[in-house]
XYZ file of C-alpha atoms in Angstrom:
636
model
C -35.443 -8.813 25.936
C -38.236 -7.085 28.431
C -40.100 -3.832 28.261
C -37.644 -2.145 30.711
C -34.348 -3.663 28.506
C -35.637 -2.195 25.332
C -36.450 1.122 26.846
C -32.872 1.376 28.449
C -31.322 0.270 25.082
C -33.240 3.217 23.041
C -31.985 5.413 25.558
C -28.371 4.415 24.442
C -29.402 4.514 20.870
C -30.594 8.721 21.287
C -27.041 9.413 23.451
C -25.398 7.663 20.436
C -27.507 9.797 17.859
C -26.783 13.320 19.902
C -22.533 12.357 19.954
C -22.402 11.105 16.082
C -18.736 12.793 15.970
C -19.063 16.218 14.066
C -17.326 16.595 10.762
C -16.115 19.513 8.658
C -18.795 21.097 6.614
C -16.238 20.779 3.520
C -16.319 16.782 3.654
C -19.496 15.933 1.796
C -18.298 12.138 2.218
C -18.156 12.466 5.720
C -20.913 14.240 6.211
C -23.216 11.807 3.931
C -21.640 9.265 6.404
C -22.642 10.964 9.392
C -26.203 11.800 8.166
C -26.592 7.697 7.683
C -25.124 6.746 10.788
C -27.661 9.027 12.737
C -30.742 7.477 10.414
C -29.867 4.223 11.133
C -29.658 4.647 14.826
C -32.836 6.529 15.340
C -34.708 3.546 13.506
C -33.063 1.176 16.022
C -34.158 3.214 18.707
C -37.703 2.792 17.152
C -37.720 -0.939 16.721
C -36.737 -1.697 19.936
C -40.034 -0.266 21.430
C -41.933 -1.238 18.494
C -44.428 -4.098 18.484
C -43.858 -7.809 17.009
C -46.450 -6.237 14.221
C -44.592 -3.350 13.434
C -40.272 -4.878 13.410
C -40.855 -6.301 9.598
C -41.716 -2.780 8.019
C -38.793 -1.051 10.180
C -36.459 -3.978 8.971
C -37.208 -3.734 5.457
C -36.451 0.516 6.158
C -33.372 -0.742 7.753
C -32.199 -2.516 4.891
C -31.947 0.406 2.749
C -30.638 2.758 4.865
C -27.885 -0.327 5.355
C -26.992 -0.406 1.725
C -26.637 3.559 1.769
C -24.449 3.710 4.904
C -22.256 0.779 3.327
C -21.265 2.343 -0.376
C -20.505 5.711 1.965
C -18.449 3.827 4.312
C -16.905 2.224 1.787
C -16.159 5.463 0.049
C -15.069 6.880 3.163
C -12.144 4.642 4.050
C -10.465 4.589 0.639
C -10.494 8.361 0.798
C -10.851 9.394 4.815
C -9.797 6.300 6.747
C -9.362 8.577 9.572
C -12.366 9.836 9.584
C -13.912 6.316 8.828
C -12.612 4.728 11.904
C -14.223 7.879 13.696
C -17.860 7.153 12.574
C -17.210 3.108 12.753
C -19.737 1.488 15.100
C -17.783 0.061 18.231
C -18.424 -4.090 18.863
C -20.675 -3.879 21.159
C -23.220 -1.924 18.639
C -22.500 -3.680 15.885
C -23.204 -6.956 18.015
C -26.716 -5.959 18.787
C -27.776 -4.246 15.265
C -26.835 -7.776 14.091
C -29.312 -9.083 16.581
C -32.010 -6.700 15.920
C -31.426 -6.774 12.076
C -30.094 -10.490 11.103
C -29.641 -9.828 7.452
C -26.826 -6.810 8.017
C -23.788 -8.805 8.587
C -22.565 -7.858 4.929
C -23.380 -4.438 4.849
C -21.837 -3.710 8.535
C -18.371 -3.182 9.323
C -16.281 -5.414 11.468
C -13.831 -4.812 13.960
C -10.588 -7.136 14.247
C -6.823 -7.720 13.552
C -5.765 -9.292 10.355
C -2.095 -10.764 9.824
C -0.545 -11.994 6.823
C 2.114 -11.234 3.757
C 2.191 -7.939 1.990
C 2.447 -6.311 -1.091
C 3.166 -2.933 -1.430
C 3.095 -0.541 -4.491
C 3.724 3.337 -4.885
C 1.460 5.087 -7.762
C 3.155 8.055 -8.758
C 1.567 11.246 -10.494
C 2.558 11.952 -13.904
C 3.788 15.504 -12.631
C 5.387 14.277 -9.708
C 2.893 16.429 -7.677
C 0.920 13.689 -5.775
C 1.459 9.917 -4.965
C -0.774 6.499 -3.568
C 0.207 3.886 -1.637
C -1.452 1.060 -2.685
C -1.213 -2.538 -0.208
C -2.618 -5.844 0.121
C -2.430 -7.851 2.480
C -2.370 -11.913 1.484
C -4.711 -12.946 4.956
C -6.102 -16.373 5.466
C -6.857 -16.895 1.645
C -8.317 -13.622 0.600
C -6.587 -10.385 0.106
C -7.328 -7.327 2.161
C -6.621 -3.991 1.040
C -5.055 -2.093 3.476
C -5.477 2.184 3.941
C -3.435 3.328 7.114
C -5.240 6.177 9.117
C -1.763 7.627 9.458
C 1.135 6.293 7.067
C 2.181 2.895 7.061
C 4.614 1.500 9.440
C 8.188 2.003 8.732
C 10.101 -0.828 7.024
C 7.110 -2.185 5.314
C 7.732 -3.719 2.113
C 6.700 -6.564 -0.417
C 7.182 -10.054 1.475
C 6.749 -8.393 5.222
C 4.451 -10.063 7.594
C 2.357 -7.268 8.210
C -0.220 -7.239 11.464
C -3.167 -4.675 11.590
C -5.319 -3.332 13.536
C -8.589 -1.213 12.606
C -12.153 -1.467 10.709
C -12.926 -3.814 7.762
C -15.688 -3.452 5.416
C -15.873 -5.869 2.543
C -11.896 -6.332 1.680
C -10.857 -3.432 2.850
C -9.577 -2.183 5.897
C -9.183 1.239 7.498
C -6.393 0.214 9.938
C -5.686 2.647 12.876
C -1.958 0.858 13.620
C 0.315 -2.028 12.136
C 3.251 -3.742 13.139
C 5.951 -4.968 10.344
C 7.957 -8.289 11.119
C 10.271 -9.984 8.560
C 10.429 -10.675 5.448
C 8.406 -14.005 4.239
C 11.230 -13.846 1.397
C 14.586 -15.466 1.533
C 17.411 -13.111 2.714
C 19.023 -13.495 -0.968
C 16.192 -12.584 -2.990
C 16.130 -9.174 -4.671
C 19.562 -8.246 -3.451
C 20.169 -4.518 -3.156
C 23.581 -4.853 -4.392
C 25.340 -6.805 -7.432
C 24.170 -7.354 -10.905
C 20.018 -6.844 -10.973
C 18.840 -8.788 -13.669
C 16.120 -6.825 -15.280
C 13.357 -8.071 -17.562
C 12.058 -5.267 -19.833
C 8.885 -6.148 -21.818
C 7.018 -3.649 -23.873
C 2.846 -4.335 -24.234
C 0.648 -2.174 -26.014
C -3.032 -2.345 -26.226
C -4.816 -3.118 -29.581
C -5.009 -0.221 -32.139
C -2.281 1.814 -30.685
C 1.202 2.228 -32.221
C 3.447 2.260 -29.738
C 5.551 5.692 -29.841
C 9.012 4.073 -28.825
C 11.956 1.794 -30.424
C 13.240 -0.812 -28.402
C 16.471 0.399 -29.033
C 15.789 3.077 -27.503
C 14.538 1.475 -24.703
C 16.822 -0.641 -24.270
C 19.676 2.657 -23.868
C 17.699 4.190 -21.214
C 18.019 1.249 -19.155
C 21.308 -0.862 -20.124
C 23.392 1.709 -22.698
C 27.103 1.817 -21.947
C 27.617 5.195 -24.057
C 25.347 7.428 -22.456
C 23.230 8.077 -19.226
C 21.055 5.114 -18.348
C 19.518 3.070 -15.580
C 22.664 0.812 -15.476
C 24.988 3.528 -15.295
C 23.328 5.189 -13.107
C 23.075 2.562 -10.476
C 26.933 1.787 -10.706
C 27.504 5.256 -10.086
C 25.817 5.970 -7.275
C 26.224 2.536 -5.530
C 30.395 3.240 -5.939
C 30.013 0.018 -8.026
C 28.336 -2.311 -5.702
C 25.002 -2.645 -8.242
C 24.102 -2.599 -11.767
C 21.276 -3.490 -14.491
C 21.981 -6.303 -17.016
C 19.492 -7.593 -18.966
C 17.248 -7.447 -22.184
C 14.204 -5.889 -23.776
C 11.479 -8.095 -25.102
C 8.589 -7.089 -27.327
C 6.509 -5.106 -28.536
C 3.549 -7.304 -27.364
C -0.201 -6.589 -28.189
C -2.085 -6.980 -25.426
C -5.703 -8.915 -26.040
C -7.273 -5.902 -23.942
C -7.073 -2.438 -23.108
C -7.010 -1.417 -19.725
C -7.701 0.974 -17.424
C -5.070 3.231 -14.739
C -6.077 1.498 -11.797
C -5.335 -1.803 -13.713
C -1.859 -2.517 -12.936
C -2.324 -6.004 -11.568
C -4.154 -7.267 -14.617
C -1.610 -5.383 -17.117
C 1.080 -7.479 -15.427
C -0.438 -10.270 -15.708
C -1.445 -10.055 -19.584
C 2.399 -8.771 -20.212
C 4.170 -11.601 -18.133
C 1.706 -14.302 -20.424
C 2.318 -12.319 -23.658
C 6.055 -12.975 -23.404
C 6.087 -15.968 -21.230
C 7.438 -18.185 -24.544
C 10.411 -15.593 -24.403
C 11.264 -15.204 -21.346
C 12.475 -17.311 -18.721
C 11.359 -15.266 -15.734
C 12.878 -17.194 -12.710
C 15.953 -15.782 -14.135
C 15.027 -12.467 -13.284
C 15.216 -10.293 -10.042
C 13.963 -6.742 -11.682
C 11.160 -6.439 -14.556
C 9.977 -3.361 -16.425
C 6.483 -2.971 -18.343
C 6.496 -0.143 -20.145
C 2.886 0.257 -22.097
C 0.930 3.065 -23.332
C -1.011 5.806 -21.248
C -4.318 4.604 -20.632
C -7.096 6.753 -21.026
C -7.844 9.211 -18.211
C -4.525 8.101 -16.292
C -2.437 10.162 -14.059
C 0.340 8.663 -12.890
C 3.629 8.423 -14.680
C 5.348 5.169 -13.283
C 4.367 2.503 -10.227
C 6.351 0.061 -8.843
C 6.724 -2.309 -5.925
C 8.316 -1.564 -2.774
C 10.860 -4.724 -3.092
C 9.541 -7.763 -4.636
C 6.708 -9.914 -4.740
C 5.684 -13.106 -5.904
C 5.370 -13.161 -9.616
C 3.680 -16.206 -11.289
C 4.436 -17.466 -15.152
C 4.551 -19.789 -16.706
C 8.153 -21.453 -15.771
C 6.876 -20.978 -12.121
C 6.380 -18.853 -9.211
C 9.321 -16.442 -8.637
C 9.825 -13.776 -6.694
C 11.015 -9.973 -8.681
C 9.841 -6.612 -8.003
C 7.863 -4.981 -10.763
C 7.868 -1.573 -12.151
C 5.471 0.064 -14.666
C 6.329 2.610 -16.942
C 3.907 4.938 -19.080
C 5.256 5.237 -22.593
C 4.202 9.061 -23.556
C 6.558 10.195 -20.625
C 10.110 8.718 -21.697
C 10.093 11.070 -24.117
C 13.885 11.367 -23.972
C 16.641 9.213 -22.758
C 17.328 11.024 -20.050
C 13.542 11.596 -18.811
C 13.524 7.974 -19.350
C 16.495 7.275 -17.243
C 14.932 9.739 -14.498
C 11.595 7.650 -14.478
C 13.595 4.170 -14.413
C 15.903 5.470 -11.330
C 12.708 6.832 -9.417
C 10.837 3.394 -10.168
C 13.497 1.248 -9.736
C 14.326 2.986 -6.479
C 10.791 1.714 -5.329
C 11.509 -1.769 -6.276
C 14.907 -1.378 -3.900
C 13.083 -0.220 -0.909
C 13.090 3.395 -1.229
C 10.719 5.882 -0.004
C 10.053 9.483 -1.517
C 12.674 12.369 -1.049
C 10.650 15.618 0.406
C 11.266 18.598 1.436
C 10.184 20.459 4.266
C 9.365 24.125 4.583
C 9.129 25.875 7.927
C 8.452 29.886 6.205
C 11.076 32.349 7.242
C 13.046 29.363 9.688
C 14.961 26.530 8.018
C 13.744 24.032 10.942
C 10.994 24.528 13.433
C 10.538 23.794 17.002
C 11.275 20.137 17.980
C 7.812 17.695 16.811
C 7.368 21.007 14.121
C 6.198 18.984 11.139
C 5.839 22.571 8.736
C 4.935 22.133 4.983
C 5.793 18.784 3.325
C 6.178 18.785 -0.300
C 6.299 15.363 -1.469
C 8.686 15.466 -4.384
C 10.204 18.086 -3.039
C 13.952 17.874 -2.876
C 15.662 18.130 -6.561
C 19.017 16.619 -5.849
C 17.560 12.666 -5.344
C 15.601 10.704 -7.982
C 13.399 9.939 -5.341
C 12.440 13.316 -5.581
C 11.200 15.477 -8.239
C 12.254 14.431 -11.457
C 16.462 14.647 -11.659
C 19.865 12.694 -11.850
C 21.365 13.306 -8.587
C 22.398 11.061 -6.309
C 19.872 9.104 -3.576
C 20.634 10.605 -0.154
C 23.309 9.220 2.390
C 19.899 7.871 4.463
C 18.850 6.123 0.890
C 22.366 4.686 0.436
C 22.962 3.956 3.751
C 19.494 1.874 3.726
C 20.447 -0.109 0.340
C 24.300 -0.997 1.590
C 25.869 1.293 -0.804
C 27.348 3.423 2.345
C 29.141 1.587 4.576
C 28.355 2.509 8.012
C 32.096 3.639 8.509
C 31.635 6.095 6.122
C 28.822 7.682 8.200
C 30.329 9.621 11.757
C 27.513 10.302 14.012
C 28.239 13.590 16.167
C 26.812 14.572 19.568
C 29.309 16.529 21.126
C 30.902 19.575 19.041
C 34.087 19.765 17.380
C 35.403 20.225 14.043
C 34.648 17.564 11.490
C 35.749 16.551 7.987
C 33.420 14.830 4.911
C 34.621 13.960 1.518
C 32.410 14.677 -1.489
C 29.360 11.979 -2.119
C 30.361 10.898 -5.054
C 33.724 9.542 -4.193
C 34.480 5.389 -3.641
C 36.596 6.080 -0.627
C 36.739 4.539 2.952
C 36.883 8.376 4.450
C 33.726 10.079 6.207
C 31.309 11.057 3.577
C 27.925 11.789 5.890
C 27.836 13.612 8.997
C 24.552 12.020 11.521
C 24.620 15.245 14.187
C 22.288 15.468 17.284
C 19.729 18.180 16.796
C 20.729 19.299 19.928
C 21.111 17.575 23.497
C 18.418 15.120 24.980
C 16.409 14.248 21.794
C 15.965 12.292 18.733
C 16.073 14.014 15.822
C 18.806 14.168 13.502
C 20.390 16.657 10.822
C 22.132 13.982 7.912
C 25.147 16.402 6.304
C 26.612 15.177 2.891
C 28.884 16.832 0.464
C 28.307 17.368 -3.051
C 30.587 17.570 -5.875
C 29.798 17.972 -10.024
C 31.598 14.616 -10.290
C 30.652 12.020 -12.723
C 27.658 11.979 -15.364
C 24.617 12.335 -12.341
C 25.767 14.792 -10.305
C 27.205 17.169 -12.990
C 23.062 17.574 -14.403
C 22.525 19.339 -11.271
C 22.042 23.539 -10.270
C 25.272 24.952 -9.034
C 24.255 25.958 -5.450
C 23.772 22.030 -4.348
C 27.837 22.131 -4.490
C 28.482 24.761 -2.486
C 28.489 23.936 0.916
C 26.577 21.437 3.055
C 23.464 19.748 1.875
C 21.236 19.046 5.104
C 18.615 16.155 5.754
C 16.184 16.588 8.721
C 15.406 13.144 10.420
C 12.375 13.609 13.362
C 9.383 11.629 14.325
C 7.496 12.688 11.076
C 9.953 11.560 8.868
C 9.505 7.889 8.425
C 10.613 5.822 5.556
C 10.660 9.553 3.689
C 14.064 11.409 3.624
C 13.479 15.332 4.220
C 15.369 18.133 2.585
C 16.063 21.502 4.411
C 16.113 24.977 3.093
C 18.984 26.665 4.842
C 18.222 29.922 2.871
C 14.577 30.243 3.351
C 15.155 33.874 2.214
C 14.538 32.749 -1.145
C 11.404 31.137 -2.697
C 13.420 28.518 -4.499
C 14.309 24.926 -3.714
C 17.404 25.325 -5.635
C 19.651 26.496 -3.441
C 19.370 25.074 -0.256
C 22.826 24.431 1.011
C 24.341 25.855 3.961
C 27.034 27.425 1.606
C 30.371 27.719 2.977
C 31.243 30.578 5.118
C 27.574 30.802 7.131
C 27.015 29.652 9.971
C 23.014 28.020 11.203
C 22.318 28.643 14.901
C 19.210 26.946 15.762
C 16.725 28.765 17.682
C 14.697 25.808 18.939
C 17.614 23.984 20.520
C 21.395 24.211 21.580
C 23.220 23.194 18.632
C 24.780 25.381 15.447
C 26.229 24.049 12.465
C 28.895 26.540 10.203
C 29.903 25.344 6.568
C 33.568 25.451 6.154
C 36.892 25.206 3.554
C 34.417 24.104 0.652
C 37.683 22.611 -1.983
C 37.287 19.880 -4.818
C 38.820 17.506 -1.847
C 35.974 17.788 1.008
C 34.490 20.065 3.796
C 34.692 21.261 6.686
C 31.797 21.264 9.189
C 31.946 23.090 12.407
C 29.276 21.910 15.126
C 28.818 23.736 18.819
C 26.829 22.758 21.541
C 25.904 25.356 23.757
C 23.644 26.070 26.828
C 20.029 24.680 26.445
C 17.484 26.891 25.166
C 14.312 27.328 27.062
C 11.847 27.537 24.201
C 8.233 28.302 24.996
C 5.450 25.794 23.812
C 2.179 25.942 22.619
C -0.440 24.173 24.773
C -2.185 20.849 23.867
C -5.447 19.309 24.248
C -5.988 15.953 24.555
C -9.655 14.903 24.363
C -10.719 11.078 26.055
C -12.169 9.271 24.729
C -11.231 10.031 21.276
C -15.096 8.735 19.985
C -17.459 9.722 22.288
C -20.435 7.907 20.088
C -18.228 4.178 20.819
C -17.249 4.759 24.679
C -20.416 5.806 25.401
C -21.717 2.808 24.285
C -18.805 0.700 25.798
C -19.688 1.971 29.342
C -23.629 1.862 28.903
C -23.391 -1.873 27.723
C -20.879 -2.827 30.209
C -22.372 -1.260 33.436
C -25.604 -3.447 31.988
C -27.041 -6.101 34.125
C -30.073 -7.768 33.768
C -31.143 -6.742 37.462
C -30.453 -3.026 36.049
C -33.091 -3.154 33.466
C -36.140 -3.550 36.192
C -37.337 -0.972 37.746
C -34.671 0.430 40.251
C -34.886 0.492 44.054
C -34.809 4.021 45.594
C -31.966 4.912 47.847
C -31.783 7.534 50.558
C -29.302 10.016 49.193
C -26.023 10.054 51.866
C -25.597 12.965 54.747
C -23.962 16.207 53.568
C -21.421 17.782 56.259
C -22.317 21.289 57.050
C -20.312 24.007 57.617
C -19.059 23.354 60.842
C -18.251 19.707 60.016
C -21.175 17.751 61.423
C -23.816 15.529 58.983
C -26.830 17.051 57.321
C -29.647 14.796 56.032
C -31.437 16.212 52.794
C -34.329 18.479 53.811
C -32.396 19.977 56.993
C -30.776 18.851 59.625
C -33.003 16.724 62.197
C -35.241 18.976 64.832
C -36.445 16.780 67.992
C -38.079 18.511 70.918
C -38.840 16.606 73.762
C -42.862 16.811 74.937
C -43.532 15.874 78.375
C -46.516 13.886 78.950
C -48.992 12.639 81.893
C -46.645 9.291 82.122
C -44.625 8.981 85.218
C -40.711 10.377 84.825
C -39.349 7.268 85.204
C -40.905 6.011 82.184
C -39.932 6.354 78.291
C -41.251 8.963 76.837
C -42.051 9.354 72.954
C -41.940 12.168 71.276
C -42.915 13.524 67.238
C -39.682 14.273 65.700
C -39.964 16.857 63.145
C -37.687 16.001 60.172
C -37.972 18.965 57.678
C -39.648 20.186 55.185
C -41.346 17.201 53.113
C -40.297 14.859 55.218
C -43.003 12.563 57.566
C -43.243 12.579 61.450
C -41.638 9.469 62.732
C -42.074 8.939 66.244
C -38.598 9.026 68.393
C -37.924 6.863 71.922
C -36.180 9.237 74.493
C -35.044 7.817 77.787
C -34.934 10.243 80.713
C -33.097 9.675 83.667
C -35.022 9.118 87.394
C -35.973 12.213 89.243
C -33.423 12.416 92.367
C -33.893 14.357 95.482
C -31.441 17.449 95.154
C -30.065 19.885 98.024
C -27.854 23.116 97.884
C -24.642 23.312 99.456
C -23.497 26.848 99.835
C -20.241 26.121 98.783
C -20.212 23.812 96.021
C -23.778 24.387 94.597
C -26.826 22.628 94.279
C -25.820 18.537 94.021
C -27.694 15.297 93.266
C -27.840 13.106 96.121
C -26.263 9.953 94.817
């Protein structure tokens, strides 16, 4: 590249350096990111006006400030991918620090879409305070780990052909979108209904006494006589699903193992009992080991199944891991199992969503989202109740005729949740006219050996599930009386009545019996709600389009030295053209020449502006005489 090339390009390189995207002062790892992106461009600025002498010593500096930016990158998109695809170099840079610096290509990030088959896994906390969704993507013969910028895509699963978009560095990828397709599994495997045939295999590591029986395990997930994962899934389902199957082990694990070691701890399990266990002939498997050292979480599993490789085969089961020290009883054990297990169906986590002193907020409102926060689904915080009509609905347990979607008002009747009946049993209402979002009603009775383990208040009126653009693959609990700090009593109890301020719609609870509910929904006129004003900044990264447009409005004829161009007329006031420096002033000079001839004359141009010589033509000299009525007159 010439003199007047490189020159250009370390112009580009300081507009990049002064538009590094500013980060919060409380992000250290984004801020160490920053801080590396800006070294590493001012040193390409340098080399590209440096001399052939001088390029080795700035690419050996290069080198390490390469390494540096790549462990904070990395860093950065495991914790911040958001913030990593912010301070990501766009193509175009990345193309020519590759030129200028040819041994970068595996400390750089690259840009691209990757397609291929999942797996996904949910890592809850022990407390049930915080979770991590963990997935892989199986792409071209390497596996990617994937960390979505803003949730994964809805439906996404083990088996799904998942398509991404975003920022790779090494084998993992901050993606910025993602589009789910089907399933690479057969429609029959993993079945959400019938008889799940569950492997349950109990490791421990070497020199620790495991704390549990497997009797005892072996109640909490099959027992006919009390509460367990069996009995719990033919309760809720109305019988459509159950858990058969055995417990195997204890085995003793060659190794110990760390949290973040799932993978390899089923691997060692499914080997230490592979001369037990024919695993083709299972759909659902268990590992239940001992707490690791320095581990969090409580339980993991797979959203739906995966491959699973033994030796009989390769089959396909989802897989579910389960930390010894907290199945301390049966029924905390059953608890775990059903929250688990309702990963390796499909399900997503039960929140809750508080909007202060309002049950719901304005329409797009996402207010405070408590994870775990609804107590009446297992896919909550830890408890016994029933999954949700969405979760039910989702798995086949609810048949769609038992769910009556309402968008005009009326008078409507549900029977209670727990009943096997062919009558109404969810409510899908309109959140008012000319939207999307949805408020999911069920009724709740203290039927059965679930339910009954519940607080009182959850079976006192309607129980009320917000469904809006934030939800996703998450089902969200409302507070209807936000008077109270608790999450215990948030049914709209009979005999109240929920106008919505945000929209047109009310909801009243009433005739609460042991046989159903009554729910009363009105439609009014439309609220005119004022909004808050948005922003919308373009381009989102300065630092890339910047670059984008510099590069692209390029040419090599643009890199010489430029032509100067007279700068176009400006109108004045009155409409006519001004030139810069003034309009034009010409004065004719008469001369010795004859009259008849062309005369030339010095036009004056303005200030700063050179005297150019101007041709005037005047006309012949005619003879002229007065008449005294029409004035003096050329002769013609």
């Amino acid at each position: 590249m010439n003199s007047c090339g490189n020159a250009f390009l370390s112009r580009v390189a300081i507009v990049l350096i002064s538009t590094v995207p500013l980060v919060a002062q409380h992000s250290p790892n984004a801020e160490n990111a920053r801080s590396s992106n800006t070294s590493l461009l001012r040193l390409y600025a340098q080399y590209l006006n440096a001399s052939p002498a001088q390029k080795p010593a700035l690419r050996t500096q290069a080198a390490a400030i390469l390494a540096q930016r790549a462990a904070l990158f990395g860093a950065l998109i495991q914790n911040d991918p958001h913030t990593a695809l912010q301070f990501a170099f766009s193509q175009d840079l990345l193309d020519a620090l590759l030129q200028a610096f040819p041994d970068s290509a595996p400390l750089l990030e690259s840009r691209g879409v990757w397609q291929g088959q999942a797996d996904v896994w949910v890592l809850d906390a022990a407390d049930m305070r915080n979770s991590k969704t963990a997935i892989q993507l199986n792409a071209a013969q390497e596996r990617l780990d994937v960390v979505f910028a803003d949730g994964p895509p809805k439906g996404l699963r083990c088996g799904s052909v998942l398509t991404v978009r975003g920022v790779r560095r090494g084998t993992t990828v901050a993606a910025d979108g993602g589009t789910v397709s089907s399933s690479t599994l057969p429609a029959a495997t993993c079945s959400t209904t019938g008889s799940q045939n569950t492997a349950v295999l109990l490791v421990t590591f070497p020199g620790v006494t495991p704390s549990l029986t497997p009797s005892a395990v072996y109640n909490m997930m099959f027992g006919a006589g009390n509460r367990s994962l069996d009995g719990y899934w033919r309760d809720v389902s109305y019988g459509k699903t159950s858990a058969t199957g055995n417990v195997f082990g204890w085995y003793t694990l060659p190794n110990s193992y760390t949290c973040d070691q799932y993978s390899s701890i089923q691997s060692a399990a499914i080997a230490a009992a592979d001369n037990d266990v024919y695993f083709p002939n299972y759909t659902r498997i268990f590992i239940v080991f001992p707490k690791p050292a320095n581990c969090t979480y409580g339980g993991l599993g797979t959203v739906g199944c995966t491959s699973v490789t033994s030796a009989d085969g390769a089959s396909n089961a989802s897989v579910a891991w389960l930390i010894a020290d907290y199945l301390g009883s049966n029924d905390q054990g059953v608890e775990m199992a059903a929250h688990e297990g309702g990963h390796n169906l499909g399900l997503n986590h039960s929140r809750s969503r508080d909007f202060g002193t309002d049950t719901l907020g304005a329409l797009g409102a996402l207010g405070t989202v408590s994870e775990y926060g609804d107590n009446f689904s297992p896919m909550g915080y830890y408890n016994l109740g029933h999954y949700a009509a969405q979760q039910k609905y989702q798995l086949g347990w609810l048949p769609a005729a038992n769910v009556q979607t309402i968008q005009s008002g009326g008078a409507f009747s549900i029977a209670p949740f727990e009943w096997n009946t062919a009558a109404v049993q969810a409510l899908k209402v309109q959140r008012g006219t000319g939207n999307d979002d949805w408020l999911w009603i069920e009724y709740r009775q203290p039927i059965g050996n679930y339910e009954s383990t519940l607080s009182s208040q959850i079976f006192s009126g309607a129980t009320i599930r917000y469904v809006d653009s934030n939800t996703g693959a998450y089902t969200d609990l409302l507070d209807y009386t936000p008077q109270t700090s608790s999450w215990s009593d948030p049914d709209l109890s009979a005999g109240l009545t929920w106008v919505d301020p945000y929209t047109n719609v009310s909801i009243a609870s009433q005739n609460a019996t042991s046989n159903g509910l009554t729910v009363s929904v009105n439609y009014g006129a439309g609220t005119c709600t004022p909004g808050n004003p948005t922003v919308a900044v373009s381009p989102a990264n300065p630092t890339v389009e910047r670059w984008r447009r510099a590069i692209a409005s390029t040419t090599a004829s643009q890199l010489q030295t430029p032509t100067p161009r007279r700068a176009p007329a400006r109108p004045l006031a009155s409409g006519r053209l001004s030139r810069p420096g003034g309009p034009r002033r010409c004065r004719p000079l008469w001369s010795h020449s004859p009259p008849d001839r062309a005369l030339r004359s010095p036009c004056l141009r303005g200030p700063r502006q050179a005297r150019r010589p101007e041709r005037m033509l005047w006309p012949q000299l005619r003879p002229r005489v007065r008449d005294p009525e029409r004035g003096t007159q050329t002769v013609r």
